[in-house]
PDB file of C-alpha atoms in Angstrom:
ATOM      1  CA  MET A  12     -24.858  35.257 206.383  1.00  0.00           C
ATOM      2  CA  ASN A  13     -26.886  32.716 209.246  1.00  0.00           C
ATOM      3  CA  PHE A  14     -30.215  32.401 208.560  1.00  0.00           C
ATOM      4  CA  ASN A  15     -33.508  30.782 210.298  1.00  0.00           C
ATOM      5  CA  ILE A  16     -36.687  30.412 207.568  1.00  0.00           C
ATOM      6  CA  ALA A  17     -39.436  28.742 208.034  1.00  0.00           C
ATOM      7  CA  VAL A  18     -41.033  26.540 205.254  1.00  0.00           C
ATOM      8  CA  LEU A  19     -45.253  26.198 206.130  1.00  0.00           C
ATOM      9  CA  GLY A  20     -47.192  24.516 204.382  1.00  0.00           C
ATOM     10  CA  PRO A  21     -47.909  20.592 202.838  1.00  0.00           C
ATOM     11  CA  ILE A  22     -45.237  17.920 202.280  1.00  0.00           C
ATOM     12  CA  PRO A  23     -48.224  16.033 199.831  1.00  0.00           C
ATOM     13  CA  ARG A  24     -47.205  12.188 198.307  1.00  0.00           C
ATOM     14  CA  ASP A  25     -47.333  13.175 194.845  1.00  0.00           C
ATOM     15  CA  HIS A  26     -48.086  10.923 191.576  1.00  0.00           C
ATOM     16  CA  ILE A  27     -47.042  13.044 188.913  1.00  0.00           C
ATOM     17  CA  ILE A  28     -47.236  12.310 184.726  1.00  0.00           C
ATOM     18  CA  THR A  29     -45.021  14.832 183.129  1.00  0.00           C
ATOM     19  CA  HIS A  30     -45.945  16.212 179.275  1.00  0.00           C
ATOM     20  CA  ARG A  31     -43.617  14.109 178.141  1.00  0.00           C
ATOM     21  CA  GLY A  32     -45.782  10.650 179.692  1.00  0.00           C
ATOM     22  CA  GLU A  33     -42.746   9.966 182.985  1.00  0.00           C
ATOM     23  CA  VAL A  34     -44.595   9.048 186.317  1.00  0.00           C
ATOM     24  CA  ILE A  35     -42.893  10.229 188.837  1.00  0.00           C
ATOM     25  CA  GLN A  36     -43.610   9.297 192.829  1.00  0.00           C
ATOM     26  CA  LYS A  37     -42.284  11.232 195.406  1.00  0.00           C
ATOM     27  CA  TYR A  38     -42.705  14.077 198.062  1.00  0.00           C
ATOM     28  CA  GLY A  39     -43.867  17.367 196.942  1.00  0.00           C
ATOM     29  CA  CYS A  40     -44.732  21.492 197.719  1.00  0.00           C
ATOM     30  CA  ILE A  41     -41.999  22.334 200.811  1.00  0.00           C
ATOM     31  CA  THR A  42     -39.751  19.656 200.383  1.00  0.00           C
ATOM     32  CA  HIS A  43     -38.509  22.248 197.263  1.00  0.00           C
ATOM     33  CA  PRO A  44     -37.846  25.146 199.121  1.00  0.00           C
ATOM     34  CA  VAL A  45     -36.416  23.217 201.796  1.00  0.00           C
ATOM     35  CA  ALA A  46     -34.630  21.074 199.793  1.00  0.00           C
ATOM     36  CA  ALA A  47     -33.244  24.555 197.663  1.00  0.00           C
ATOM     37  CA  LEU A  48     -32.696  26.677 200.333  1.00  0.00           C
ATOM     38  CA  ALA A  49     -30.145  23.980 202.081  1.00  0.00           C
ATOM     39  CA  LYS A  50     -27.828  24.055 199.327  1.00  0.00           C
ATOM     40  CA  LEU A  51     -28.229  28.138 198.835  1.00  0.00           C
ATOM     41  CA  CYS A  52     -27.621  28.391 202.860  1.00  0.00           C
ATOM     42  CA  ASN A  53     -24.020  28.360 204.849  1.00  0.00           C
ATOM     43  CA  GLU A  54     -23.627  25.360 207.408  1.00  0.00           C
ATOM     44  CA  GLU A  55     -25.065  27.831 210.374  1.00  0.00           C
ATOM     45  CA  SER A  56     -28.153  28.587 208.466  1.00  0.00           C
ATOM     46  CA  VAL A  57     -31.687  26.266 210.421  1.00  0.00           C
ATOM     47  CA  ILE A  58     -34.099  25.854 207.984  1.00  0.00           C
ATOM     48  CA  TYR A  59     -37.378  24.437 209.927  1.00  0.00           C
ATOM     49  CA  PRO A  60     -39.804  22.659 207.327  1.00  0.00           C
ATOM     50  CA  VAL A  61     -42.914  23.077 209.511  1.00  0.00           C
ATOM     51  CA  SER A  62     -46.165  20.462 207.979  1.00  0.00           C
ATOM     52  CA  HIS A  63     -48.731  17.561 209.000  1.00  0.00           C
ATOM     53  CA  ILE A  64     -48.010  14.019 207.663  1.00  0.00           C
ATOM     54  CA  ARG A  65     -49.447  11.060 207.841  1.00  0.00           C
ATOM     55  CA  LYS A  66     -48.305   8.805 209.461  1.00  0.00           C
ATOM     56  CA  ILE A  67     -47.360   6.404 207.123  1.00  0.00           C
ATOM     57  CA  ASP A  68     -45.012   8.861 205.011  1.00  0.00           C
ATOM     58  CA  GLU A  69     -43.208   9.956 208.280  1.00  0.00           C
ATOM     59  CA  ALA A  70     -40.512   7.596 207.989  1.00  0.00           C
ATOM     60  CA  PRO A  71     -39.231   8.734 204.292  1.00  0.00           C
ATOM     61  CA  VAL A  72     -40.251  12.141 204.811  1.00  0.00           C
ATOM     62  CA  ARG A  73     -38.237  12.312 207.959  1.00  0.00           C
ATOM     63  CA  ALA A  74     -35.892   9.766 205.452  1.00  0.00           C
ATOM     64  CA  LEU A  75     -35.404  12.439 202.593  1.00  0.00           C
ATOM     65  CA  LEU A  76     -35.244  15.978 205.240  1.00  0.00           C
ATOM     66  CA  ASP A  77     -32.259  14.714 207.163  1.00  0.00           C
ATOM     67  CA  SER A  78     -30.777  14.029 203.596  1.00  0.00           C
ATOM     68  CA  PHE A  79     -30.778  18.311 203.643  1.00  0.00           C
ATOM     69  CA  GLN A  80     -28.210  20.194 205.174  1.00  0.00           C
ATOM     70  CA  GLY A  81     -29.377  22.297 207.922  1.00  0.00           C
ATOM     71  CA  VAL A  82     -32.736  21.451 208.327  1.00  0.00           C
ATOM     72  CA  ASP A  83     -34.312  20.970 211.546  1.00  0.00           C
ATOM     73  CA  GLN A  84     -37.895  18.219 211.821  1.00  0.00           C
ATOM     74  CA  GLN A  85     -39.334  19.363 215.236  1.00  0.00           C
ATOM     75  CA  TYR A  86     -42.051  20.855 213.204  1.00  0.00           C
ATOM     76  CA  VAL A  87     -43.337  18.525 211.615  1.00  0.00           C
ATOM     77  CA  SER A  88     -45.516  16.429 212.471  1.00  0.00           C
ATOM     78  CA  ALA A  89     -47.770  12.787 212.098  1.00  0.00           C
ATOM     79  CA  LYS A  90     -50.033  12.844 215.427  1.00  0.00           C
ATOM     80  CA  LYS A  91     -52.888  13.830 214.299  1.00  0.00           C
ATOM     81  CA  ASP A  92     -51.321  10.614 211.199  1.00  0.00           C
ATOM     82  CA  GLN A  93     -54.061  13.653 208.389  1.00  0.00           C
ATOM     83  CA  GLY A  94     -51.633  14.476 205.365  1.00  0.00           C
ATOM     84  CA  ALA A  95     -51.556  15.726 201.780  1.00  0.00           C
ATOM     85  CA  VAL A  96     -52.114  13.016 198.355  1.00  0.00           C
ATOM     86  CA  ILE A  97     -51.775  14.886 195.150  1.00  0.00           C
ATOM     87  CA  ARG A  98     -52.394  12.915 191.474  1.00  0.00           C
ATOM     88  CA  LEU A  99     -50.907  15.394 189.153  1.00  0.00           C
ATOM     89  CA  GLN A 100     -51.503  14.675 185.235  1.00  0.00           C
ATOM     90  CA  PHE A 101     -49.440  17.040 183.537  1.00  0.00           C
ATOM     91  CA  VAL A 102     -50.843  18.848 179.699  1.00  0.00           C
ATOM     92  CA  ASP A 103     -48.429  20.349 178.621  1.00  0.00           C
ATOM     93  CA  GLN A 104     -45.121  21.399 179.970  1.00  0.00           C
ATOM     94  CA  ASN A 105     -46.867  24.325 182.567  1.00  0.00           C
ATOM     95  CA  LYS A 106     -50.310  23.261 182.218  1.00  0.00           C
ATOM     96  CA  ARG A 107     -51.782  20.918 184.662  1.00  0.00           C
ATOM     97  CA  ASN A 108     -54.399  18.084 185.726  1.00  0.00           C
ATOM     98  CA  GLU A 109     -55.111  17.817 189.815  1.00  0.00           C
ATOM     99  CA  ARG A 110     -56.694  15.610 191.879  1.00  0.00           C
ATOM    100  CA  GLN A 111     -56.537  15.784 195.791  1.00  0.00           C
ATOM    101  CA  LEU A 112     -56.841  12.452 197.420  1.00  0.00           C
ATOM    102  CA  ALA A 113     -55.912  13.101 200.881  1.00  0.00           C
ATOM    103  CA  PHE A 114     -55.288  16.241 202.869  1.00  0.00           C
ATOM    104  CA  MET A 115     -53.490  17.900 206.209  1.00  0.00           C
ATOM    105  CA  PRO A 116     -55.073  20.184 208.914  1.00  0.00           C
ATOM    106  CA  PRO A 117     -54.339  23.472 208.711  1.00  0.00           C
ATOM    107  CA  ILE A 118     -51.295  25.274 209.778  1.00  0.00           C
ATOM    108  CA  LEU A 119     -51.831  27.063 213.515  1.00  0.00           C
ATOM    109  CA  PRO A 120     -50.438  29.705 215.286  1.00  0.00           C
ATOM    110  CA  GLU A 121     -49.707  26.668 218.211  1.00  0.00           C
ATOM    111  CA  ASP A 122     -47.691  25.169 215.157  1.00  0.00           C
ATOM    112  CA  VAL A 123     -45.272  28.514 214.405  1.00  0.00           C
ATOM    113  CA  GLU A 124     -45.144  29.572 218.721  1.00  0.00           C
ATOM    114  CA  SER A 125     -41.763  28.390 219.186  1.00  0.00           C
ATOM    115  CA  LEU A 126     -40.649  29.578 215.027  1.00  0.00           C
ATOM    116  CA  MET A 127     -40.953  33.929 216.285  1.00  0.00           C
ATOM    117  CA  HIS A 128     -37.085  33.826 215.823  1.00  0.00           C
ATOM    118  CA  CYS A 129     -36.558  33.066 212.064  1.00  0.00           C
ATOM    119  CA  ASP A 130     -35.778  35.517 209.874  1.00  0.00           C
ATOM    120  CA  ALA A 131     -38.759  34.193 206.628  1.00  0.00           C
ATOM    121  CA  PHE A 132     -41.395  32.640 207.021  1.00  0.00           C
ATOM    122  CA  VAL A 133     -42.262  31.350 203.541  1.00  0.00           C
ATOM    123  CA  PHE A 134     -45.771  29.801 202.685  1.00  0.00           C
ATOM    124  CA  VAL A 135     -46.067  27.810 200.516  1.00  0.00           C
ATOM    125  CA  PRO A 136     -49.678  26.299 200.803  1.00  0.00           C
ATOM    126  CA  ILE A 137     -51.226  24.395 197.812  1.00  0.00           C
ATOM    127  CA  THR A 138     -54.968  24.454 198.576  1.00  0.00           C
ATOM    128  CA  ASP A 139     -57.212  26.911 200.035  1.00  0.00           C
ATOM    129  CA  HIS A 140     -57.308  24.856 203.633  1.00  0.00           C
ATOM    130  CA  GLU A 141     -53.852  24.805 204.600  1.00  0.00           C
ATOM    131  CA  VAL A 142     -53.260  27.506 206.393  1.00  0.00           C
ATOM    132  CA  SER A 143     -55.056  29.630 209.462  1.00  0.00           C
ATOM    133  CA  LEU A 144     -55.331  33.468 208.751  1.00  0.00           C
ATOM    134  CA  ASP A 145     -54.485  33.360 212.653  1.00  0.00           C
ATOM    135  CA  THR A 146     -51.471  32.164 212.051  1.00  0.00           C
ATOM    136  CA  LEU A 147     -50.175  35.435 209.691  1.00  0.00           C
ATOM    137  CA  ARG A 148     -51.823  37.329 212.138  1.00  0.00           C
ATOM    138  CA  TYR A 149     -49.339  36.033 214.873  1.00  0.00           C
ATOM    139  CA  ILE A 150     -46.389  36.187 213.146  1.00  0.00           C
ATOM    140  CA  LYS A 151     -47.058  39.228 212.356  1.00  0.00           C
ATOM    141  CA  LYS A 152     -47.839  40.437 215.661  1.00  0.00           C
ATOM    142  CA  ASN A 153     -44.928  38.181 217.364  1.00  0.00           C
ATOM    143  CA  SER A 154     -42.324  38.278 214.926  1.00  0.00           C
ATOM    144  CA  ASP A 155     -40.000  40.927 212.700  1.00  0.00           C
ATOM    145  CA  GLY A 156     -39.626  37.738 210.366  1.00  0.00           C
ATOM    146  CA  LEU A 157     -40.157  38.693 206.265  1.00  0.00           C
ATOM    147  CA  ILE A 158     -43.713  37.080 205.563  1.00  0.00           C
ATOM    148  CA  ILE A 159     -43.921  35.117 202.214  1.00  0.00           C
ATOM    149  CA  PHE A 160     -46.755  34.110 200.803  1.00  0.00           C
ATOM    150  CA  ASP A 161     -47.902  31.985 197.647  1.00  0.00           C
ATOM    151  CA  ALA A 162     -51.176  33.456 196.687  1.00  0.00           C
ATOM    152  CA  HIS A 163     -51.772  28.927 195.254  1.00  0.00           C
ATOM    153  CA  GLY A 164     -53.338  28.142 198.458  1.00  0.00           C
ATOM    154  CA  PRO A 165     -56.213  30.099 198.235  1.00  0.00           C
ATOM    155  CA  THR A 166     -57.627  30.702 194.368  1.00  0.00           C
ATOM    156  CA  THR A 167     -57.641  26.681 194.752  1.00  0.00           C
ATOM    157  CA  CYS A 168     -59.989  24.470 196.040  1.00  0.00           C
ATOM    158  CA  MET A 169     -60.892  20.568 196.375  1.00  0.00           C
ATOM    159  CA  GLY A 170     -63.998  19.701 195.145  1.00  0.00           C
ATOM    160  CA  ALA A 171     -65.470  16.973 197.264  1.00  0.00           C
ATOM    161  CA  ASN A 172     -64.245  14.229 194.348  1.00  0.00           C
ATOM    162  CA  GLY A 173     -60.828  15.536 194.765  1.00  0.00           C
ATOM    163  CA  ILE A 174     -60.756  17.893 191.631  1.00  0.00           C
ATOM    164  CA  ARG A 175     -59.205  20.843 192.636  1.00  0.00           C
ATOM    165  CA  HIS A 176     -60.251  23.700 190.784  1.00  0.00           C
ATOM    166  CA  LEU A 177     -59.333  27.461 190.576  1.00  0.00           C
ATOM    167  CA  LYS A 178     -60.846  30.062 192.776  1.00  0.00           C
ATOM    168  CA  PHE A 179     -61.928  33.560 193.507  1.00  0.00           C
ATOM    169  CA  TRP A 180     -59.573  34.559 196.854  1.00  0.00           C
ATOM    170  CA  VAL A 181     -62.569  36.565 197.529  1.00  0.00           C
ATOM    171  CA  GLU A 182     -61.250  37.605 201.117  1.00  0.00           C
ATOM    172  CA  ARG A 183     -57.858  38.683 200.048  1.00  0.00           C
ATOM    173  CA  ASP A 184     -57.721  41.295 201.366  1.00  0.00           C
ATOM    174  CA  GLN A 185     -58.241  40.490 205.108  1.00  0.00           C
ATOM    175  CA  TRP A 186     -54.817  38.840 204.198  1.00  0.00           C
ATOM    176  CA  LEU A 187     -52.845  41.491 202.641  1.00  0.00           C
ATOM    177  CA  PRO A 188     -52.176  43.371 205.500  1.00  0.00           C
ATOM    178  CA  TYR A 189     -50.398  40.243 206.727  1.00  0.00           C
ATOM    179  CA  ILE A 190     -47.860  40.011 204.190  1.00  0.00           C
ATOM    180  CA  ASP A 191     -44.767  40.877 203.010  1.00  0.00           C
ATOM    181  CA  ILE A 192     -44.139  39.647 199.738  1.00  0.00           C
ATOM    182  CA  LEU A 193     -46.773  38.100 197.837  1.00  0.00           C
ATOM    183  CA  LYS A 194     -46.116  35.537 194.917  1.00  0.00           C
ATOM    184  CA  MET A 195     -48.444  34.676 192.456  1.00  0.00           C
ATOM    185  CA  ASN A 196     -48.528  32.699 188.732  1.00  0.00           C
ATOM    186  CA  PHE A 197     -50.239  34.975 185.821  1.00  0.00           C
ATOM    187  CA  GLU A 198     -53.175  33.007 185.872  1.00  0.00           C
ATOM    188  CA  GLU A 199     -53.851  33.092 189.961  1.00  0.00           C
ATOM    189  CA  SER A 200     -53.459  36.905 188.937  1.00  0.00           C
ATOM    190  CA  ALA A 201     -56.874  36.943 187.636  1.00  0.00           C
ATOM    191  CA  CYS A 202     -58.073  34.872 190.585  1.00  0.00           C
ATOM    192  CA  CYS A 203     -57.254  37.751 192.660  1.00  0.00           C
ATOM    193  CA  TRP A 204     -57.994  40.897 190.571  1.00  0.00           C
ATOM    194  CA  TYR A 205     -62.082  39.950 190.791  1.00  0.00           C
ATOM    195  CA  LYS A 206     -64.144  42.831 189.122  1.00  0.00           C
ATOM    196  CA  SER A 207     -67.401  43.463 190.427  1.00  0.00           C
ATOM    197  CA  GLU A 208     -69.099  43.276 187.206  1.00  0.00           C
ATOM    198  CA  TYR A 209     -69.250  39.752 187.716  1.00  0.00           C
ATOM    199  CA  ALA A 210     -72.510  39.358 190.209  1.00  0.00           C
ATOM    200  CA  GLY A 211     -75.120  37.898 187.924  1.00  0.00           C
ATOM    201  CA  GLU A 212     -73.019  37.196 185.602  1.00  0.00           C
ATOM    202  CA  GLU A 213     -72.935  33.079 184.377  1.00  0.00           C
ATOM    203  CA  LEU A 214     -69.481  32.435 184.061  1.00  0.00           C
ATOM    204  CA  ASN A 215     -68.076  29.168 182.698  1.00  0.00           C
ATOM    205  CA  ASP A 216     -64.620  28.696 182.125  1.00  0.00           C
ATOM    206  CA  ASP A 217     -61.591  29.449 184.273  1.00  0.00           C
ATOM    207  CA  PRO A 218     -61.073  33.670 185.022  1.00  0.00           C
ATOM    208  CA  GLU A 219     -59.102  34.956 182.078  1.00  0.00           C
ATOM    209  CA  PRO A 220     -55.279  36.783 183.091  1.00  0.00           C
ATOM    210  CA  ASN A 221     -54.431  40.247 181.399  1.00  0.00           C
ATOM    211  CA  MET A 222     -51.203  41.891 181.763  1.00  0.00           C
ATOM    212  CA  GLU A 223     -53.524  45.294 182.118  1.00  0.00           C
ATOM    213  CA  ASP A 224     -54.658  44.504 185.020  1.00  0.00           C
ATOM    214  CA  LEU A 225     -51.521  43.778 186.997  1.00  0.00           C
ATOM    215  CA  PRO A 226     -50.037  46.768 187.942  1.00  0.00           C
ATOM    216  CA  LYS A 227     -53.767  47.519 189.603  1.00  0.00           C
ATOM    217  CA  LEU A 228     -53.884  43.922 191.657  1.00  0.00           C
ATOM    218  CA  ALA A 229     -50.466  45.754 192.180  1.00  0.00           C
ATOM    219  CA  ALA A 230     -51.238  48.545 193.537  1.00  0.00           C
ATOM    220  CA  HIS A 231     -54.119  47.773 195.270  1.00  0.00           C
ATOM    221  CA  CYS A 232     -52.213  44.929 197.283  1.00  0.00           C
ATOM    222  CA  LEU A 233     -49.056  47.880 198.115  1.00  0.00           C
ATOM    223  CA  ASN A 234     -51.754  49.711 199.194  1.00  0.00           C
ATOM    224  CA  LYS A 235     -53.132  47.540 201.709  1.00  0.00           C
ATOM    225  CA  GLY A 236     -49.695  47.071 203.293  1.00  0.00           C
ATOM    226  CA  VAL A 237     -48.529  44.344 201.224  1.00  0.00           C
ATOM    227  CA  LYS A 238     -44.364  44.972 200.450  1.00  0.00           C
ATOM    228  CA  SER A 239     -43.752  43.602 197.258  1.00  0.00           C
ATOM    229  CA  VAL A 240     -45.882  41.667 194.911  1.00  0.00           C
ATOM    230  CA  VAL A 241     -43.890  39.191 192.644  1.00  0.00           C
ATOM    231  CA  ILE A 242     -46.169  37.876 188.992  1.00  0.00           C
ATOM    232  CA  THR A 243     -44.306  35.432 187.100  1.00  0.00           C
ATOM    233  CA  THR A 244     -44.664  34.588 183.592  1.00  0.00           C
ATOM    234  CA  ASP A 245     -44.384  31.228 183.192  1.00  0.00           C
ATOM    235  CA  GLU A 246     -41.077  30.729 181.184  1.00  0.00           C
ATOM    236  CA  ASN A 247     -40.374  34.273 180.323  1.00  0.00           C
ATOM    237  CA  GLY A 248     -39.509  36.160 183.816  1.00  0.00           C
ATOM    238  CA  CYS A 249     -41.942  37.505 186.214  1.00  0.00           C
ATOM    239  CA  MET A 250     -42.889  41.159 187.283  1.00  0.00           C
ATOM    240  CA  ALA A 251     -42.027  42.982 190.322  1.00  0.00           C
ATOM    241  CA  TYR A 252     -43.861  45.681 191.628  1.00  0.00           C
ATOM    242  CA  PHE A 253     -42.947  47.640 195.363  1.00  0.00           C
ATOM    243  CA  MET A 254     -42.654  50.854 196.308  1.00  0.00           C
ATOM    244  CA  LYS A 255     -39.913  53.707 195.946  1.00  0.00           C
ATOM    245  CA  ASN A 256     -39.447  56.784 196.980  1.00  0.00           C
ATOM    246  CA  GLY A 257     -43.569  57.178 197.199  1.00  0.00           C
ATOM    247  CA  GLN A 258     -44.267  56.015 194.151  1.00  0.00           C
ATOM    248  CA  MET A 259     -44.679  51.632 192.576  1.00  0.00           C
ATOM    249  CA  GLN A 260     -41.615  50.538 190.660  1.00  0.00           C
ATOM    250  CA  GLU A 261     -42.512  47.924 187.796  1.00  0.00           C
ATOM    251  CA  GLU A 262     -40.030  45.781 187.207  1.00  0.00           C
ATOM    252  CA  PHE A 263     -39.586  43.236 184.430  1.00  0.00           C
ATOM    253  CA  VAL A 264     -36.990  40.528 185.834  1.00  0.00           C
ATOM    254  CA  PRO A 265     -35.559  37.753 182.853  1.00  0.00           C
ATOM    255  CA  SER A 266     -35.783  33.988 183.414  1.00  0.00           C
ATOM    256  CA  VAL A 267     -33.188  32.828 183.553  1.00  0.00           C
ATOM    257  CA  LYS A 268     -33.024  30.176 180.338  1.00  0.00           C
ATOM    258  CA  VAL A 269     -32.978  26.745 180.021  1.00  0.00           C
ATOM    259  CA  ASP A 270     -32.401  24.443 176.945  1.00  0.00           C
ATOM    260  CA  GLU A 271     -34.707  20.911 178.158  1.00  0.00           C
ATOM    261  CA  VAL A 272     -37.595  21.158 180.724  1.00  0.00           C
ATOM    262  CA  ILE A 273     -38.088  17.331 182.411  1.00  0.00           C
ATOM    263  CA  ASP A 274     -40.402  18.555 185.239  1.00  0.00           C
ATOM    264  CA  THR A 275     -41.713  21.940 186.486  1.00  0.00           C
ATOM    265  CA  THR A 276     -43.836  20.278 189.679  1.00  0.00           C
ATOM    266  CA  GLY A 277     -42.752  22.411 192.178  1.00  0.00           C
ATOM    267  CA  CYS A 278     -41.334  25.055 190.468  1.00  0.00           C
ATOM    268  CA  GLY A 279     -43.587  27.300 191.990  1.00  0.00           C
ATOM    269  CA  ASP A 280     -42.853  26.521 195.241  1.00  0.00           C
ATOM    270  CA  SER A 281     -39.009  26.456 194.398  1.00  0.00           C
ATOM    271  CA  PHE A 282     -39.531  30.153 193.588  1.00  0.00           C
ATOM    272  CA  ALA A 283     -40.909  31.364 197.062  1.00  0.00           C
ATOM    273  CA  GLY A 284     -38.099  29.455 198.679  1.00  0.00           C
ATOM    274  CA  GLY A 285     -35.893  31.866 196.790  1.00  0.00           C
ATOM    275  CA  LEU A 286     -37.656  35.276 196.869  1.00  0.00           C
ATOM    276  CA  ALA A 287     -36.797  34.314 200.761  1.00  0.00           C
ATOM    277  CA  PHE A 288     -33.297  33.705 199.873  1.00  0.00           C
ATOM    278  CA  GLY A 289     -32.489  36.749 197.455  1.00  0.00           C
ATOM    279  CA  TRP A 290     -34.330  39.192 199.755  1.00  0.00           C
ATOM    280  CA  LEU A 291     -32.554  38.079 203.011  1.00  0.00           C
ATOM    281  CA  LYS A 292     -29.226  37.734 200.867  1.00  0.00           C
ATOM    282  CA  ASP A 293     -29.134  41.545 200.015  1.00  0.00           C
ATOM    283  CA  GLN A 294     -32.313  42.979 201.062  1.00  0.00           C
ATOM    284  CA  ASP A 295     -33.468  44.208 197.399  1.00  0.00           C
ATOM    285  CA  TYR A 296     -37.034  43.111 195.695  1.00  0.00           C
ATOM    286  CA  ILE A 297     -34.573  42.990 192.076  1.00  0.00           C
ATOM    287  CA  SER A 298     -32.074  40.674 193.696  1.00  0.00           C
ATOM    288  CA  ALA A 299     -35.207  38.270 195.459  1.00  0.00           C
ATOM    289  CA  ALA A 300     -36.357  37.851 192.272  1.00  0.00           C
ATOM    290  CA  GLN A 301     -33.873  37.368 190.474  1.00  0.00           C
ATOM    291  CA  PHE A 302     -32.512  34.396 192.754  1.00  0.00           C
ATOM    292  CA  ALA A 303     -36.463  32.925 192.440  1.00  0.00           C
ATOM    293  CA  ASN A 304     -36.423  32.702 188.854  1.00  0.00           C
ATOM    294  CA  ALA A 305     -32.526  31.304 188.969  1.00  0.00           C
ATOM    295  CA  VAL A 306     -33.934  28.562 191.520  1.00  0.00           C
ATOM    296  CA  GLY A 307     -37.421  27.968 189.330  1.00  0.00           C
ATOM    297  CA  ALA A 308     -35.475  27.782 186.588  1.00  0.00           C
ATOM    298  CA  GLN A 309     -32.909  24.802 188.281  1.00  0.00           C
ATOM    299  CA  ARG A 310     -36.233  22.364 189.512  1.00  0.00           C
ATOM    300  CA  THR A 311     -37.331  21.940 185.974  1.00  0.00           C
ATOM    301  CA  GLN A 312     -33.752  20.450 185.606  1.00  0.00           C
ATOM    302  CA  GLY A 313     -34.783  16.825 187.083  1.00  0.00           C
ATOM    303  CA  LYS A 314     -36.406  14.812 189.066  1.00  0.00           C
ATOM    304  CA  THR A 315     -34.876  14.875 192.398  1.00  0.00           C
ATOM    305  CA  PHE A 316     -34.202  17.537 194.332  1.00  0.00           C
ATOM    306  CA  GLU A 317     -30.240  17.100 192.976  1.00  0.00           C
ATOM    307  CA  VAL A 318     -31.051  19.852 190.416  1.00  0.00           C
ATOM    308  CA  PHE A 319     -30.442  22.843 193.222  1.00  0.00           C
ATOM    309  CA  LYS A 320     -27.488  24.232 192.953  1.00  0.00           C
ATOM    310  CA  SER A 321     -24.715  26.108 195.274  1.00  0.00           C
ATOM    311  CA  LEU A 322     -24.966  29.913 196.157  1.00  0.00           C
ATOM    312  CA  GLU A 323     -21.947  30.353 194.263  1.00  0.00           C
ATOM    313  CA  GLU A 324     -23.446  28.310 191.054  1.00  0.00           C
ATOM    314  CA  THR A 325     -26.852  30.094 191.777  1.00  0.00           C
ATOM    315  CA  GLU A 326     -24.812  33.532 191.307  1.00  0.00           C
ATOM    316  CA  ASN A 327     -23.241  32.395 188.204  1.00  0.00           C
ATOM    317  CA  MET A 328     -26.601  31.196 186.504  1.00  0.00           C
ATOM    318  CA  ILE A 329     -28.158  34.351 188.091  1.00  0.00           C
ATOM    319  CA  ARG A 330     -24.893  36.512 185.886  1.00  0.00           C
ATOM    320  CA  LYS A 331     -25.481  34.331 182.550  1.00  0.00           C
ATOM    321  CA  GLY A 332     -29.055  34.123 182.516  1.00  0.00           C
ATOM    322  CA  ARG A 333     -28.952  30.885 181.314  1.00  0.00           C
ATOM    323  CA  ILE A 334     -28.099  26.974 182.936  1.00  0.00           C
ATOM    324  CA  ARG A 335     -25.469  24.979 180.964  1.00  0.00           C
TER     325      ARG A 335
END
């Protein structure tokens, strides 16, 4: 199983204060799925991170990526000298306050035009400006590769003061025809399934997610061309929706349990990488969700990229349903 996988999004310099009050500084976002895929894939596979970074970060970022097996760095560019810097303060192990201090220019078609041979494209934007819709259109037109897209980007915006906020994905239906697997968390689902009756109302709080809305959202997305919708429900697992024999299937895929959560930064990004690997390996949406859950659970187990495990170890975790 030799795979070529592109992972697209920012490589932010993260300053993290965990729910335990510990301070962690590291490079995040696409580094997590890149590291996870490098451990899962065999030595003949190639992982292509695609990102814009600051010149001041170039040497440490390249040193980090060079430590992972099978990573081709030629699509990581500091030419524009713009990249993301994020400050995260966790309120509990899942909820956090975010401030963005710097940002990268969007990934455009010219950034990916020589990657059309890839088996999968994993998009993990963290803010709404980081990926151009034209880029997804270009890939869909010129490649047979699977497009996995994390809704975290289009449901998050940055104010002029750097404070990051949830936002409705108002242009959702323009994007859906160019996405094969759409991934989001429970809170983001409320930003993807907005109601027409919001018009004229005063909205003072973030929209509240509702489990009853998930099948409606999934059915809408599948009708627009998405092949599978996967929605995480924090530590419990995820809901996977897809079509089979003309009918929408709704499957709950339980999480891989952990005894202790150390750091959840990058869990969603890692999850997206697991989706890509699971689908490419087995051509099955449930298997994809199982690998995604396992890789996301691995990410919680430490502060470094050593948390990610080999294919054999990850398959054992899936069978046992627990990390030990």
